[in-house]
Amino acid sequence: MYSKKRVVAMLLAGGQGSRLYALTKNVAKPAVPYGGKYRLIDFPLSNCTNSGIDTVGVLTQYQPLVLNEYIGNGQPWDLDKMNGGVHVLPPYETQAGASWYEGTANAIYQNIRFIERYDPEYVVVLGGDHIYKMDYSKMVDFHVENDADCTISVIDVPKAEASRFGIMICDEQKQVTDFVEKPKEPKSTLASMGIYVFSWAKLKKYLIDNENEANAKREKGEPWSKDFGKDIITSMLRDKQRLFAYEFEGYWKDVGTLDSLWEANMDLLSPSVPLDLYDPNWKIYSRNNNYPPQYVGDNACIENSMISEGSTIDGTVDFSILFSGVTVEPGAVVNYSIIMPGTVIKSGAVVEYAIVGSDSVIESHARIGSSPESVDNRSDWGIAVVGHNVTVSENKVVEPKQIIGEKI
């Protein structure tokens, strides 16, 4: 027997994150480290806990080993419940056969039985790869107050960037009148954040309809899809259902690219960016190993940086984020960079404007990346990336924009 829940959250965490290249070669995107001690999925999971949502399904598919291990029984997020809690939901086989998740809507469709265990009135659908702090309970209240069938969280973006997002067109009451995915000429600057609240009975109907329609098209050899933006939202608009936009005004970052991941980390070092990780009233929870305190040597020089526990610093670190267990040897320099857990920067190595993955070794006098001012043509510059478990040998150079996934 399962007790009824008013709200169930479904967290989409199965995407490949191909634009993060070497960083998601063997790791699902929501498990990518962020901010010195977190992983991306910590934000939606912590938001659920802080919003009073205690039943969360996490839909995994691509390279799930690390992510599944990280979520575990949900204890760090207080989601280890007897009734509810966090549940990892991979694709599975039935008497009808096996199927991967065939899109965001299909992933939820395949888990209708999980949702119906709890007989919810509302289902919150979330992405697992965005950095933000949001009280989902206020969004559910907004949904109820408007007697909505679907509520979509939106953020006002600069008009020059609007064509990168799904754009909502709304009336004065914030009721959605149209939705266009990545329009060439945007009619609005309200971008979908990929966060939805649905009345469950209505969502279930549209999931089943979409599944049947898409399968029929596939049998005929016609184009088909099973996606929230392309199919569920557009079908509900076509049928004159009540869709509303819930405007979010806080910090939100889509870390879909290497540049945006680097920027989101650097934002933590900027006093003007409103993402407070030290707020005791809205903690971001994470699972961490039990490391000893950080150690800073006599000759170390550290400025404006985050250094996590278990790190040993004997070199120079400036405007950088170092995760747990990182070693920076004497004479090594780390500037404007992100160094993920367990990585060693050996004596004389220089790492600038770079992301270095977990458990990698940068041997002595190697150079990773360089500053924008050091290149003649600015278009040749970009963040240098070294993947996880990669060794960069002595005196080797990783140029700006270069991505290394194997030993060099």
Short mmCIF file of C-alpha atoms in Angstrom, two decimals:
data_model
loop_
_atom_site.label_atom_id
_atom_site.label_comp_id
_atom_site.label_asym_id
_atom_site.label_seq_id
_atom_site.Cartn_x
_atom_site.Cartn_y
_atom_site.Cartn_z
CA MET A 1 0.00 0.00 0.00
CA TYR A 2 1.20 3.49 -0.85
CA SER A 3 -0.14 6.64 0.75
CA LYS A 4 -1.57 9.34 -1.48
CA LYS A 5 0.75 12.25 -2.33
CA ARG A 6 -0.57 15.60 -3.47
CA VAL A 7 2.54 16.22 -5.60
CA VAL A 8 5.01 13.83 -7.25
CA ALA A 9 8.14 15.10 -9.03
CA MET A 10 9.61 13.40 -12.09
CA LEU A 11 13.20 14.36 -12.84
CA LEU A 12 14.47 13.79 -16.39
CA ALA A 13 18.12 12.72 -16.02
CA GLY A 14 18.70 10.46 -19.00
CA GLY A 15 20.18 12.91 -21.52
CA GLN A 16 23.62 12.39 -22.99
CA GLY A 17 24.86 15.97 -22.65
CA SER A 18 26.90 15.57 -25.83
CA ARG A 19 27.94 19.25 -25.89
CA LEU A 20 29.99 18.67 -22.74
CA TYR A 21 32.12 16.24 -24.79
CA ALA A 22 34.86 14.57 -22.70
CA LEU A 23 33.14 15.45 -19.40
CA THR A 24 30.13 13.26 -20.25
CA LYS A 25 31.98 10.48 -22.06
CA ASN A 26 31.36 8.05 -19.18
CA VAL A 27 29.11 10.14 -16.91
CA ALA A 28 25.50 11.26 -17.26
CA LYS A 29 25.19 15.02 -17.54
CA PRO A 30 23.29 15.46 -14.22
CA ALA A 31 26.25 13.79 -12.46
CA VAL A 32 28.80 16.32 -13.75
CA PRO A 33 30.56 18.02 -10.80
CA TYR A 34 29.78 21.67 -10.12
CA GLY A 35 30.72 24.35 -7.61
CA GLY A 36 33.46 22.61 -5.62
CA LYS A 37 31.32 19.97 -3.89
CA TYR A 38 28.11 19.48 -5.85
CA ARG A 39 26.81 17.69 -8.91
CA LEU A 40 24.21 19.25 -11.22
CA ILE A 41 21.41 17.01 -9.96
CA ASP A 42 21.85 18.34 -6.42
CA PHE A 43 19.91 21.48 -7.38
CA PRO A 44 16.57 19.96 -8.45
CA LEU A 45 16.77 17.31 -5.71
CA SER A 46 17.47 19.95 -3.04
CA ASN A 47 14.74 22.18 -4.47
CA CYS A 48 12.28 19.28 -4.11
CA THR A 49 13.24 18.74 -0.47
CA ASN A 50 13.15 22.45 0.34
CA SER A 51 9.74 22.73 -1.39
CA GLY A 52 8.22 19.93 0.68
CA ILE A 53 8.09 17.40 -2.20
CA ASP A 54 9.17 14.04 -0.78
CA THR A 55 8.43 11.70 -3.70
CA VAL A 56 10.75 11.95 -6.69
CA GLY A 57 11.26 9.64 -9.67
CA VAL A 58 14.65 10.07 -11.39
CA LEU A 59 14.60 8.81 -14.97
CA THR A 60 18.06 7.63 -16.00
CA GLN A 61 19.32 6.14 -19.24
CA TYR A 62 22.70 7.34 -20.60
CA GLN A 63 25.78 6.16 -18.64
CA PRO A 64 23.83 5.81 -15.36
CA LEU A 65 26.45 4.05 -13.18
CA VAL A 66 27.91 7.11 -11.45
CA LEU A 67 24.54 8.88 -11.21
CA ASN A 68 22.78 5.85 -9.72
CA GLU A 69 25.58 5.36 -7.20
CA TYR A 70 25.49 9.06 -6.31
CA ILE A 71 21.73 9.15 -5.68
CA GLY A 72 21.82 5.91 -3.67
CA ASN A 73 18.99 5.81 -1.15
CA GLY A 74 18.49 9.59 -1.25
CA GLN A 75 19.73 10.16 2.31
CA PRO A 76 21.73 13.38 1.63
CA TRP A 77 18.56 15.08 0.37
CA ASP A 78 16.34 13.61 3.14
CA LEU A 79 14.61 11.54 0.47
CA ASP A 80 15.15 8.12 2.09
CA LYS A 81 11.48 7.65 2.95
CA MET A 82 9.45 4.55 3.78
CA ASN A 83 6.59 6.00 1.73
CA GLY A 84 7.82 8.03 -1.22
CA GLY A 85 11.45 9.18 -1.29
CA VAL A 86 13.68 9.08 -4.36
CA HIS A 87 13.44 6.26 -6.90
CA VAL A 88 15.82 5.71 -9.82
CA LEU A 89 13.72 4.67 -12.83
CA PRO A 90 15.71 3.22 -15.77
CA PRO A 91 14.08 1.76 -18.92
CA TYR A 92 12.84 -1.81 -18.43
CA GLU A 93 11.57 -4.83 -20.32
CA THR A 94 7.94 -5.99 -20.33
CA GLN A 95 6.05 -8.87 -21.97
CA ALA A 96 5.65 -6.59 -24.98
CA GLY A 97 9.43 -6.21 -25.26
CA ALA A 98 12.12 -3.75 -24.21
CA SER A 99 12.41 -0.11 -25.17
CA TRP A 100 14.72 2.77 -24.40
CA TYR A 101 13.15 6.06 -23.44
CA GLU A 102 12.14 7.57 -26.79
CA GLY A 103 11.86 11.19 -25.68
CA THR A 104 10.95 13.20 -22.59
CA ALA A 105 7.22 12.48 -22.84
CA ASN A 106 7.81 8.75 -23.45
CA ALA A 107 10.05 8.57 -20.37
CA ILE A 108 7.15 9.78 -18.20
CA TYR A 109 4.67 7.59 -20.13
CA GLN A 110 6.72 4.49 -19.37
CA ASN A 111 6.49 5.31 -15.66
CA ILE A 112 2.77 6.00 -15.36
CA ARG A 113 2.48 3.02 -12.99
CA PHE A 114 5.07 4.58 -10.66
CA ILE A 115 3.16 7.87 -10.53
CA GLU A 116 -0.20 6.20 -9.99
CA ARG A 117 1.08 4.37 -6.92
CA TYR A 118 0.79 7.73 -5.15
CA ASP A 119 -2.47 8.93 -6.77
CA PRO A 120 -1.20 12.53 -7.06
CA GLU A 121 -3.21 15.59 -8.03
CA TYR A 122 -0.18 17.30 -9.58
CA VAL A 123 3.03 16.15 -11.24
CA VAL A 124 6.09 18.40 -11.42
CA VAL A 125 8.39 17.59 -14.36
CA LEU A 126 12.00 18.77 -13.99
CA GLY A 127 15.30 18.69 -15.83
CA GLY A 128 18.39 17.39 -14.08
CA ASP A 129 20.94 19.78 -15.50
CA HIS A 130 20.08 23.35 -14.52
CA ILE A 131 21.55 25.53 -11.76
CA TYR A 132 18.88 27.42 -9.83
CA LYS A 133 17.01 27.62 -6.53
CA MET A 134 13.22 27.52 -6.83
CA ASP A 135 10.36 26.89 -4.44
CA TYR A 136 8.23 24.49 -6.48
CA SER A 137 5.41 24.72 -3.91
CA LYS A 138 4.80 28.35 -4.96
CA MET A 139 4.62 27.26 -8.59
CA VAL A 140 2.07 24.56 -7.67
CA ASP A 141 0.05 27.20 -5.77
CA PHE A 142 0.13 29.44 -8.86
CA HIS A 143 -1.06 26.48 -10.94
CA VAL A 144 -3.99 25.84 -8.58
CA GLU A 145 -4.95 29.54 -8.30
CA ASN A 146 -5.26 29.75 -12.08
CA ASP A 147 -7.13 26.46 -12.40
CA ALA A 148 -4.46 25.53 -14.93
CA ASP A 149 -3.98 22.27 -16.77
CA CYS A 150 -0.29 22.99 -17.23
CA THR A 151 2.01 25.65 -15.80
CA ILE A 152 5.41 26.32 -17.38
CA SER A 153 8.19 28.12 -15.59
CA VAL A 154 9.68 30.89 -17.75
CA ILE A 155 12.51 33.36 -17.42
CA ASP A 156 12.92 36.65 -19.25
CA VAL A 157 16.02 36.41 -21.45
CA PRO A 158 17.75 39.07 -23.61
CA LYS A 159 16.10 39.29 -27.02
CA ALA A 160 19.41 38.47 -28.72
CA GLU A 161 19.44 35.09 -26.96
CA ALA A 162 15.73 34.24 -27.26
CA SER A 163 16.17 32.20 -30.44
CA ARG A 164 18.14 29.61 -28.42
CA PHE A 165 15.09 28.72 -26.29
CA GLY A 166 11.51 27.54 -26.48
CA ILE A 167 9.59 30.83 -26.32
CA MET A 168 6.16 31.39 -24.72
CA ILE A 169 3.74 34.05 -25.96
CA CYS A 170 1.28 35.04 -23.21
CA ASP A 171 -1.67 37.37 -22.66
CA GLU A 172 -1.89 39.89 -19.79
CA GLN A 173 -3.05 37.18 -17.35
CA LYS A 174 0.05 35.10 -18.18
CA GLN A 175 -2.06 32.53 -20.03
CA VAL A 176 0.03 30.97 -22.79
CA THR A 177 -1.38 31.60 -26.26
CA ASP A 178 1.47 30.19 -28.33
CA PHE A 179 4.75 28.32 -28.00
CA VAL A 180 7.57 28.31 -30.54
CA GLU A 181 10.69 26.17 -30.20
CA LYS A 182 13.86 28.18 -30.98
CA PRO A 183 12.18 30.80 -33.23
CA LYS A 184 14.31 32.69 -35.75
CA GLU A 185 12.36 35.89 -35.00
CA PRO A 186 11.10 35.67 -31.39
CA LYS A 187 7.82 37.42 -30.57
CA SER A 188 8.54 37.25 -26.85
CA THR A 189 11.51 36.95 -24.49
CA LEU A 190 9.86 34.51 -22.06
CA ALA A 191 11.94 31.35 -22.34
CA SER A 192 10.78 27.98 -21.07
CA MET A 193 12.98 26.64 -18.26
CA GLY A 194 11.84 23.06 -18.86
CA ILE A 195 10.01 23.01 -15.52
CA TYR A 196 6.34 22.02 -15.69
CA VAL A 197 3.45 21.51 -13.28
CA PHE A 198 0.65 19.37 -14.71
CA SER A 199 -2.69 18.33 -13.32
CA TRP A 200 -2.05 14.59 -13.37
CA ALA A 201 -5.32 13.43 -14.94
CA LYS A 202 -4.79 15.83 -17.84
CA LEU A 203 -1.12 14.91 -18.32
CA LYS A 204 -1.90 11.20 -18.31
CA LYS A 205 -4.46 11.67 -21.09
CA TYR A 206 -2.02 13.59 -23.29
CA LEU A 207 0.83 11.14 -22.65
CA ILE A 208 -1.33 8.22 -23.79
CA ASP A 209 -2.64 10.14 -26.81
CA ASN A 210 0.90 11.13 -27.83
CA GLU A 211 2.15 7.57 -27.46
CA ASN A 212 -0.66 6.17 -29.64
CA GLU A 213 -0.32 8.88 -32.30
CA ALA A 214 3.46 8.59 -32.49
CA ASN A 215 3.37 4.79 -32.76
CA ALA A 216 0.78 5.00 -35.53
CA LYS A 217 2.96 7.46 -37.45
CA ARG A 218 6.00 5.22 -36.99
CA GLU A 219 4.12 2.24 -38.43
CA LYS A 220 3.26 4.36 -41.49
CA GLY A 221 6.87 5.47 -41.88
CA GLU A 222 5.98 9.07 -41.01
CA PRO A 223 8.05 11.41 -38.75
CA TRP A 224 7.13 11.05 -35.08
CA SER A 225 8.26 12.28 -31.68
CA LYS A 226 7.40 11.86 -27.99
CA ASP A 227 8.53 15.12 -26.48
CA PHE A 228 7.06 17.64 -24.04
CA GLY A 229 7.87 20.75 -26.05
CA LYS A 230 7.10 19.40 -29.52
CA ASP A 231 4.09 17.26 -28.66
CA ILE A 232 2.45 17.59 -25.23
CA ILE A 233 2.55 21.39 -24.94
CA THR A 234 1.58 22.02 -28.56
CA SER A 235 -1.28 19.48 -28.37
CA MET A 236 -2.65 21.08 -25.21
CA LEU A 237 -2.50 24.52 -26.85
CA ARG A 238 -4.24 23.17 -29.95
CA ASP A 239 -7.02 21.79 -27.73
CA LYS A 240 -7.47 25.13 -25.91
CA GLN A 241 -6.34 23.75 -22.55
CA ARG A 242 -5.40 26.22 -19.81
CA LEU A 243 -1.63 26.76 -19.93
CA PHE A 244 0.00 29.45 -17.80
CA ALA A 245 3.50 30.90 -17.56
CA TYR A 246 5.07 31.15 -14.09
CA GLU A 247 7.73 33.85 -14.25
CA PHE A 248 10.95 33.13 -12.35
CA GLU A 249 13.23 36.03 -11.43
CA GLY A 250 16.19 34.38 -9.69
CA TYR A 251 19.49 32.96 -10.95
CA TRP A 252 19.07 30.18 -13.55
CA LYS A 253 21.78 28.69 -15.71
CA ASP A 254 21.45 26.04 -18.39
CA VAL A 255 24.86 24.35 -18.34
CA GLY A 256 24.50 22.64 -21.69
CA THR A 257 27.88 23.67 -23.09
CA LEU A 258 31.48 23.77 -21.86
CA ASP A 259 31.44 27.57 -21.87
CA SER A 260 28.23 27.76 -19.84
CA LEU A 261 29.54 25.18 -17.34
CA TRP A 262 32.72 27.21 -16.87
CA GLU A 263 30.74 30.46 -16.57
CA ALA A 264 28.32 28.95 -14.04
CA ASN A 265 31.25 27.94 -11.84
CA MET A 266 32.97 31.31 -12.19
CA ASP A 267 29.67 32.99 -11.23
CA LEU A 268 30.14 31.57 -7.74
CA LEU A 269 33.23 33.78 -7.35
CA SER A 270 31.40 36.95 -8.40
CA PRO A 271 29.78 39.02 -5.64
CA SER A 272 27.23 40.40 -8.12
CA VAL A 273 25.69 37.01 -9.02
CA PRO A 274 22.61 36.20 -6.89
CA LEU A 275 23.23 32.48 -6.30
CA ASP A 276 23.81 32.12 -2.56
CA LEU A 277 25.09 28.67 -1.63
CA TYR A 278 25.49 29.79 1.99
CA ASP A 279 21.79 30.49 2.63
CA PRO A 280 20.81 28.41 5.70
CA ASN A 281 17.14 28.66 4.70
CA TRP A 282 17.66 27.01 1.30
CA LYS A 283 20.54 24.56 1.55
CA ILE A 284 21.83 22.70 -1.46
CA TYR A 285 22.51 19.17 -0.28
CA SER A 286 25.07 16.78 -1.76
CA ARG A 287 26.76 13.43 -1.19
CA ASN A 288 30.43 13.81 -0.30
CA ASN A 289 33.27 11.56 0.80
CA ASN A 290 34.77 11.98 4.25
CA TYR A 291 37.94 13.93 3.44
CA PRO A 292 40.38 15.49 5.94
CA PRO A 293 40.64 19.30 6.15
CA GLN A 294 42.27 21.17 3.28
CA TYR A 295 45.97 21.99 3.70
CA VAL A 296 47.64 25.20 2.51
CA GLY A 297 51.45 25.12 2.47
CA ASP A 298 53.92 27.84 3.49
CA ASN A 299 54.56 28.98 -0.08
CA ALA A 300 51.03 28.66 -1.40
CA CYS A 301 49.25 31.73 -2.78
CA ILE A 302 45.44 31.62 -3.04
CA GLU A 303 43.13 34.47 -4.07
CA ASN A 304 39.36 34.60 -4.68
CA SER A 305 38.92 30.84 -4.97
CA MET A 306 36.91 27.96 -3.54
CA ILE A 307 39.05 25.14 -2.15
CA SER A 308 37.22 22.01 -0.97
CA GLU A 309 38.18 19.61 1.80
CA GLY A 310 41.00 17.14 1.34
CA SER A 311 42.90 19.41 -1.06
CA THR A 312 46.59 20.18 -0.64
CA ILE A 313 47.79 23.48 -2.04
CA ASP A 314 51.48 24.35 -2.32
CA GLY A 315 51.31 26.35 -5.58
CA THR A 316 49.40 29.40 -6.84
CA VAL A 317 45.62 29.41 -7.23
CA ASP A 318 43.67 32.45 -8.43
CA PHE A 319 39.96 32.83 -9.34
CA SER A 320 39.43 29.09 -9.48
CA ILE A 321 37.27 26.33 -8.05
CA LEU A 322 39.04 23.25 -6.70
CA PHE A 323 36.98 20.21 -5.72
CA SER A 324 37.85 17.79 -2.93
CA GLY A 325 41.14 15.88 -2.90
CA VAL A 326 42.91 18.13 -5.44
CA THR A 327 46.70 18.57 -5.18
CA VAL A 328 48.53 21.64 -6.50
CA GLU A 329 52.25 21.05 -6.12
CA PRO A 330 54.91 23.73 -5.47
CA GLY A 331 55.47 25.95 -8.50
CA ALA A 332 52.22 24.89 -10.19
CA VAL A 333 49.79 27.65 -11.25
CA VAL A 334 45.98 27.44 -11.57
CA ASN A 335 44.14 30.51 -12.89
CA TYR A 336 40.45 30.95 -13.85
CA SER A 337 39.95 27.20 -13.89
CA ILE A 338 37.83 24.37 -12.52
CA ILE A 339 39.70 21.38 -11.14
CA MET A 340 37.44 18.38 -10.38
CA PRO A 341 37.90 15.86 -7.55
CA GLY A 342 41.12 13.94 -7.04
CA THR A 343 43.16 15.66 -9.75
CA VAL A 344 46.87 16.40 -9.34
CA ILE A 345 48.58 19.45 -10.83
CA LYS A 346 52.28 18.70 -10.63
CA SER A 347 55.19 21.05 -10.04
CA GLY A 348 55.71 23.66 -12.74
CA ALA A 349 52.44 22.90 -14.60
CA VAL A 350 50.21 25.83 -15.63
CA VAL A 351 46.41 25.55 -15.94
CA GLU A 352 44.57 28.64 -17.18
CA TYR A 353 40.97 29.15 -18.37
CA ALA A 354 40.40 25.40 -18.29
CA ILE A 355 38.21 22.61 -16.95
CA VAL A 356 40.11 19.52 -15.75
CA GLY A 357 38.01 16.42 -15.01
CA SER A 358 38.16 14.10 -12.01
CA ASP A 359 41.21 11.96 -11.10
CA SER A 360 43.39 13.38 -13.86
CA VAL A 361 47.12 14.13 -13.67
CA ILE A 362 48.74 17.19 -15.20
CA GLU A 363 52.42 16.32 -15.20
CA SER A 364 55.25 18.76 -14.53
CA HIS A 365 55.63 21.73 -16.87
CA ALA A 366 52.58 20.82 -18.93
CA ARG A 367 50.39 23.76 -19.97
CA ILE A 368 46.59 23.60 -20.20
CA GLY A 369 44.81 26.54 -21.87
CA SER A 370 45.76 30.20 -21.78
CA SER A 371 44.23 33.63 -21.27
CA PRO A 372 42.16 35.37 -23.98
CA GLU A 373 44.82 38.10 -24.18
CA SER A 374 47.46 35.58 -25.20
CA VAL A 375 45.97 34.74 -28.62
CA ASP A 376 46.15 37.01 -31.68
CA ASN A 377 42.72 36.07 -33.01
CA ARG A 378 40.00 36.02 -30.30
CA SER A 379 37.95 33.52 -32.32
CA ASP A 380 40.77 31.00 -31.76
CA TRP A 381 40.33 31.23 -28.00
CA GLY A 382 38.10 29.12 -25.79
CA ILE A 383 38.07 27.06 -22.62
CA ALA A 384 40.52 24.13 -22.72
CA VAL A 385 39.14 20.84 -21.39
CA VAL A 386 40.80 17.69 -20.03
CA GLY A 387 38.40 14.80 -19.40
CA HIS A 388 38.18 12.46 -16.41
CA ASN A 389 41.04 10.02 -15.63
CA VAL A 390 43.33 11.61 -18.21
CA THR A 391 47.10 12.12 -17.89
CA VAL A 392 48.75 15.04 -19.67
CA SER A 393 52.46 14.17 -19.89
CA GLU A 394 55.42 16.41 -19.03
CA ASN A 395 55.84 19.51 -21.18
CA LYS A 396 52.73 18.73 -23.26
CA VAL A 397 50.46 21.63 -24.27
CA VAL A 398 46.65 21.66 -24.49
CA GLU A 399 45.72 24.70 -26.55
CA PRO A 400 42.70 26.96 -25.87
CA LYS A 401 39.47 25.35 -27.16
CA GLN A 402 41.18 21.96 -27.31
CA ILE A 403 39.34 19.00 -25.68
CA ILE A 404 41.39 16.03 -24.48
CA GLY A 405 39.67 12.75 -23.60
CA GLU A 406 42.66 10.39 -23.70
CA LYS A 407 46.23 10.42 -22.39
CA ILE A 408 48.67 12.60 -24.30
#
